[in-house]
Short mmCIF file of C-alpha atoms and ligand atoms in Angstrom, two decimals:
data_model
loop_
_atom_site.label_atom_id
_atom_site.label_comp_id
_atom_site.label_asym_id
_atom_site.label_seq_id
_atom_site.Cartn_x
_atom_site.Cartn_y
_atom_site.Cartn_z
CA MET A 1 0.03 -0.05 0.05
CA PRO A 2 1.30 3.49 -0.74
CA PRO A 3 2.37 5.39 2.29
CA PHE A 4 0.54 8.58 1.26
CA ASP A 5 -3.21 9.26 0.44
CA LEU A 6 -2.23 12.14 -2.10
CA PRO A 7 -5.90 13.36 -2.85
CA ARG A 8 -6.20 14.04 1.02
CA LEU A 9 -2.96 15.89 1.04
CA ARG A 10 -3.97 17.75 -1.98
CA SER A 11 -7.06 18.89 -0.42
CA SER A 12 -5.27 20.16 2.61
CA PRO A 13 -5.85 24.06 2.53
CA TYR A 14 -2.11 24.49 3.63
CA VAL A 15 -0.82 23.04 0.46
CA ALA A 16 -1.12 25.00 -2.62
CA ALA A 17 0.65 22.55 -4.79
CA LEU A 18 2.25 19.19 -4.32
CA GLU A 19 4.74 17.16 -6.09
CA HIS A 20 5.30 13.54 -5.05
CA HIS A 21 8.04 11.21 -5.88
CA GLU A 22 8.33 7.51 -5.09
CA ARG A 23 12.14 7.90 -5.02
CA ILE A 24 14.27 10.93 -5.25
CA GLY A 25 17.69 12.13 -4.04
CA SER A 26 16.70 14.92 -1.83
CA THR A 27 13.48 16.76 -1.72
CA SER A 28 15.28 19.84 -0.68
CA ASP A 29 17.33 19.78 -3.56
CA ARG A 30 14.07 19.39 -5.94
CA ALA A 31 12.51 22.30 -3.97
CA LEU A 32 15.74 24.51 -4.49
CA GLU A 33 15.74 23.52 -8.22
CA LEU A 34 12.16 24.75 -8.51
CA SER A 35 12.55 27.85 -6.46
CA ARG A 36 14.43 29.48 -9.41
CA GLN A 37 11.22 29.31 -11.59
CA ASP A 38 9.22 32.57 -12.08
CA GLN A 39 5.58 31.04 -11.97
CA LEU A 40 5.11 28.95 -8.76
CA THR A 41 1.98 28.06 -6.74
CA LEU A 42 3.30 28.11 -3.24
CA PRO A 43 3.45 26.78 -0.62
CA LEU A 44 4.64 23.72 -2.62
CA LEU A 45 5.03 20.54 -1.10
CA ILE A 46 7.58 18.10 -2.25
CA LEU A 47 7.06 14.73 -0.73
CA ALA A 48 8.93 11.27 -1.34
CA ASP A 49 8.33 7.81 -0.35
CA GLN A 50 11.77 7.17 -0.34
CA GLN A 51 14.64 9.60 -0.22
CA THR A 52 18.20 8.24 -1.26
CA GLY A 53 20.57 11.09 -0.83
CA GLY A 54 19.05 13.34 1.98
CA ARG A 55 21.07 16.22 3.23
CA GLY A 56 21.33 17.36 6.93
CA ARG A 57 23.03 20.59 8.09
CA GLY A 58 26.57 21.46 6.99
CA SER A 59 28.06 18.32 5.48
CA ASN A 60 25.83 15.89 7.11
CA GLN A 61 23.81 13.35 5.45
CA TRP A 62 20.23 12.33 6.42
CA TRP A 63 19.60 8.67 6.43
CA ALA A 64 16.13 7.74 5.59
CA ALA A 65 14.79 4.08 5.51
CA THR A 66 11.40 3.09 4.24
CA GLY A 67 8.65 4.43 6.69
CA SER A 68 10.51 7.58 7.34
CA LEU A 69 8.80 10.95 6.48
CA THR A 70 10.73 13.27 4.44
CA PHE A 71 9.55 16.26 2.82
CA SER A 72 10.31 19.90 1.81
CA LEU A 73 8.15 22.77 2.00
CA LEU A 74 8.90 25.62 -0.51
CA ILE A 75 7.38 28.82 0.95
CA ASP A 76 7.16 32.48 0.18
CA ALA A 77 8.44 34.05 3.10
CA GLN A 78 6.78 37.42 2.32
CA HIS A 79 3.39 35.96 1.77
CA LEU A 80 3.43 34.49 5.27
CA GLY A 81 4.50 37.96 6.62
CA ILE A 82 7.93 36.54 7.86
CA ALA A 83 10.37 39.54 7.51
CA GLY A 84 14.12 38.99 6.91
CA GLU A 85 15.02 39.43 10.53
CA ASN A 86 12.92 36.49 11.44
CA TRP A 87 14.53 34.02 8.93
CA PRO A 88 17.33 33.09 11.30
CA VAL A 89 14.56 31.87 13.78
CA LEU A 90 12.51 30.06 11.51
CA SER A 91 14.03 26.73 12.34
CA LEU A 92 13.03 27.32 16.01
CA SER A 93 9.57 28.23 14.88
CA THR A 94 9.44 25.11 12.67
CA GLY A 95 10.84 22.78 15.58
CA LEU A 96 8.21 23.98 17.91
CA ALA A 97 5.48 23.41 15.45
CA VAL A 98 6.75 19.85 14.97
CA CYS A 99 6.69 19.27 18.63
CA GLU A 100 3.23 20.57 18.92
CA ALA A 101 1.99 18.27 16.11
CA LEU A 102 3.55 15.27 17.63
CA GLU A 103 1.84 16.04 21.11
CA GLN A 104 -1.56 16.05 19.28
CA ILE A 105 -0.67 12.73 17.46
CA ALA A 106 0.56 11.24 20.78
CA PRO A 107 -0.61 13.31 23.92
CA GLY A 108 1.57 12.90 26.82
CA GLY A 109 4.58 11.80 24.58
CA ASP A 110 8.07 12.97 25.65
CA PHE A 111 8.87 15.32 22.88
CA GLY A 112 11.20 18.36 22.88
CA VAL A 113 13.34 20.78 20.79
CA LYS A 114 17.08 21.05 20.94
CA TRP A 115 18.18 24.43 19.51
CA PRO A 116 18.46 25.16 16.61
CA ASN A 117 17.01 22.49 14.45
CA ASP A 118 16.26 19.32 16.12
CA VAL A 119 13.21 17.42 17.56
CA TYR A 120 13.80 14.98 20.22
CA CYS A 121 11.81 12.19 21.69
CA ALA A 122 12.70 10.52 25.11
CA GLY A 123 16.41 11.84 24.87
CA ARG A 124 16.84 10.88 21.42
CA LYS A 125 16.71 12.38 17.83
CA LEU A 126 13.50 12.06 16.24
CA GLY A 127 13.75 14.38 13.53
CA GLY A 128 15.55 17.39 11.85
CA ILE A 129 15.24 20.73 10.05
CA LEU A 130 17.16 22.10 7.15
CA ILE A 131 16.22 25.70 6.27
CA GLU A 132 17.71 26.95 3.04
CA SER A 133 17.32 30.00 1.14
CA PRO A 134 19.56 30.67 -2.03
CA SER A 135 19.58 34.02 -3.19
CA ALA A 136 18.31 33.20 -6.54
CA ALA A 137 15.17 32.13 -4.76
CA ARG A 138 13.75 35.53 -4.17
CA GLY A 139 12.34 35.36 -0.99
CA ARG A 140 11.45 31.88 -1.14
CA ILE A 141 12.53 29.47 1.50
CA VAL A 142 13.04 25.55 1.48
CA VAL A 143 12.08 24.12 4.84
CA GLY A 144 13.25 20.50 4.70
CA ILE A 145 11.99 18.09 7.41
CA GLY A 146 13.02 14.40 8.06
CA MET A 147 11.34 12.35 10.70
CA ASN A 148 11.54 8.55 11.99
CA ILE A 149 7.95 7.73 11.85
CA ASN A 150 7.32 4.13 10.59
CA ASN A 151 10.92 3.14 10.10
CA SER A 152 11.77 0.80 13.14
CA LEU A 153 15.29 1.28 14.31
CA THR A 154 15.40 -2.03 16.17
CA ASP A 155 17.73 -3.49 13.28
CA ALA A 156 19.66 -0.35 12.90
CA PRO A 157 23.33 -0.09 13.98
CA GLN A 158 23.99 0.32 17.61
CA GLU A 159 25.26 3.93 17.13
CA ILE A 160 21.94 4.92 15.42
CA GLN A 161 19.98 3.19 18.11
CA ALA A 162 21.67 4.95 20.78
CA ALA A 163 21.36 8.58 19.14
CA ALA A 164 17.89 8.19 17.30
CA VAL A 165 14.39 7.09 17.82
CA SER A 166 11.48 6.32 15.79
CA LEU A 167 7.88 6.96 16.62
CA ILE A 168 6.92 3.52 15.66
CA ASP A 169 9.39 2.18 18.37
CA TYR A 170 8.39 4.58 20.83
CA LEU A 171 4.72 4.16 20.66
CA GLN A 172 4.78 0.57 19.64
CA ARG A 173 2.34 1.22 16.78
CA PRO A 174 2.64 2.28 13.33
CA LEU A 175 1.04 5.68 12.45
CA ASP A 176 -0.96 6.84 9.52
CA MET A 177 1.62 9.06 7.57
CA THR A 178 -0.89 11.13 5.91
CA GLY A 179 -2.38 12.01 9.09
CA VAL A 180 1.17 12.76 10.71
CA LEU A 181 1.85 15.12 7.68
CA LEU A 182 -1.55 16.88 7.81
CA HIS A 183 -0.97 17.53 11.59
CA LEU A 184 2.46 18.85 10.92
CA LEU A 185 1.15 21.27 8.02
CA VAL A 186 -1.48 22.76 10.20
CA ALA A 187 1.16 23.23 13.21
CA LEU A 188 3.57 24.76 10.82
CA GLN A 189 1.32 27.17 9.23
CA THR A 190 -0.02 28.30 12.86
CA ARG A 191 3.46 28.93 14.03
CA TRP A 192 4.80 30.59 10.88
CA LEU A 193 1.90 32.98 10.61
CA GLU A 194 2.45 33.96 14.43
CA LEU A 195 6.21 34.35 13.56
CA GLY A 196 5.26 36.82 10.88
CA LEU A 197 2.88 38.71 12.85
CA ALA A 198 4.47 38.97 16.32
CA GLY A 199 8.07 37.68 15.91
CA PHE A 200 9.53 34.86 17.88
CA ALA A 201 9.10 36.50 21.19
CA ALA A 202 5.43 35.54 21.03
CA GLN A 203 6.46 31.55 20.89
CA ALA A 204 9.81 31.83 22.96
CA GLY A 205 7.94 30.66 26.13
CA GLU A 206 6.56 27.71 24.57
CA PHE A 207 10.05 26.75 22.87
CA ARG A 208 11.54 27.27 26.27
CA ARG A 209 9.15 24.78 27.82
CA ARG A 210 10.27 22.09 25.30
CA CYS A 211 13.79 23.06 25.11
CA ILE A 212 15.91 19.80 26.28
CA LEU A 213 19.19 21.84 26.86
CA ASP A 214 18.82 23.67 29.84
CA GLY A 215 21.31 23.25 32.60
CA ARG A 216 23.42 20.91 30.30
CA THR A 217 26.97 21.52 29.27
CA LEU A 218 27.32 22.22 25.69
CA GLN A 219 30.06 22.38 23.00
CA VAL A 220 28.80 24.86 20.48
CA SER A 221 30.65 25.74 17.26
CA SER A 222 29.69 29.03 15.55
CA GLY A 223 31.76 30.04 12.73
CA PRO A 224 35.33 29.61 13.69
CA ARG A 225 34.49 29.62 17.33
CA LEU A 226 34.12 26.46 19.72
CA ILE A 227 32.53 27.57 22.80
CA THR A 228 31.74 25.40 26.02
CA GLY A 229 29.33 26.33 28.63
CA ARG A 230 26.23 25.50 30.72
CA CYS A 231 23.11 26.28 28.99
CA LEU A 232 21.11 28.91 30.56
CA GLY A 233 18.18 28.83 28.15
CA ILE A 234 16.97 30.76 24.93
CA ASP A 235 16.21 34.25 24.84
CA ASP A 236 13.30 36.11 23.32
CA GLY A 237 15.24 36.55 20.15
CA GLY A 238 16.00 32.71 19.65
CA SER A 239 19.71 32.96 20.83
CA LEU A 240 21.29 30.43 22.80
CA ILE A 241 22.64 31.62 26.28
CA LEU A 242 25.73 29.84 27.80
CA GLN A 243 27.46 30.43 30.92
CA THR A 244 31.07 30.06 30.02
CA GLU A 245 34.30 30.20 32.23
CA SER A 246 34.88 33.63 30.80
CA GLY A 247 31.18 34.88 31.26
CA ARG A 248 27.90 34.78 29.65
CA GLU A 249 27.70 34.26 25.90
CA GLU A 250 24.58 34.61 23.47
CA MET A 251 24.64 32.78 20.19
CA ALA A 252 22.36 33.72 17.44
CA SER A 253 23.33 30.74 15.53
CA GLY A 254 25.59 27.68 15.72
CA SER A 255 25.64 23.85 15.98
CA ILE A 256 25.91 21.72 18.96
CA VAL A 257 28.77 19.44 18.95
CA SER A 258 28.35 17.65 22.10
CA MET A 259 25.99 17.69 24.99
CA GLU A 260 26.46 16.39 28.39
C1 BTN B 1 19.57 17.81 10.24
O1 BTN B 1 19.09 17.14 11.18
O2 BTN B 1 20.80 18.21 9.98
C2 BTN B 1 18.43 18.03 9.15
C3 BTN B 1 18.01 16.97 8.54
C4 BTN B 1 17.06 17.31 7.32
C5 BTN B 1 16.45 16.17 6.40
C6 BTN B 1 15.32 16.50 5.67
S1 BTN B 1 14.74 15.29 4.94
C7 BTN B 1 13.86 15.96 3.86
C8 BTN B 1 14.80 17.18 3.34
N1 BTN B 1 15.48 16.84 2.02
C9 BTN B 1 16.86 16.70 2.48
O3 BTN B 1 17.83 16.29 1.61
N2 BTN B 1 17.06 17.08 3.81
C10 BTN B 1 15.80 17.47 4.22
#
């Protein structure tokens, strides 16, 4: 049985156009390619049953087995009211929305966000977010999301099992992939519109409530710097606050290299 009910997805008010691939290298590569076209109906959802060359942040790859959810949304930031100053926090807003959708699907589940672009479940990574916007895309942003949903990790290598989790293993039941995606689309639209209207400050409290980093010792790389400190939280502008040996550091962007 195909994993997605495409007519149901096409009838969602949150998707203006849908391109479905049974197999593709990367949905985000495809979205970036399309973003250069003049005439586009947005938001455009690029959805794959199977993604063979998924990319993560930096030079990371995104491994996706059958049953994982991989898609990219090509959006018009201006249409959503998201001004340039809020683009850097779009990954935070997106992570929060993903978490909220998961809470609706599995009430009481242990879901959290890890600044700046990961979604966690019970201490392990459930999903990742990749935001890209090439200059040629004229205000268009590609939001790529990969999540472990129906791909059990029970047979995955030990290091993957230790770091990652899939919803099917956590909940002990398979999920309706179309239903999951529809929940995500509603939650994303809600948080993105709010971001456009009121900025990240309006959702920072909810992000903080779900942030898994508070009090932990982190190593964060930001440009050429590698900074170690205890996480004091996330501020209203979306910056990560660290207490380091030499004082307080606020980081607007970066990647967490390690956390204890
Ligand atoms: C990360 O954790 O570093 C981000 C992972 C993002 C993976 C998704 S899967 C769908 C979309 N297509 C890609 O090639 N990457 C993103």
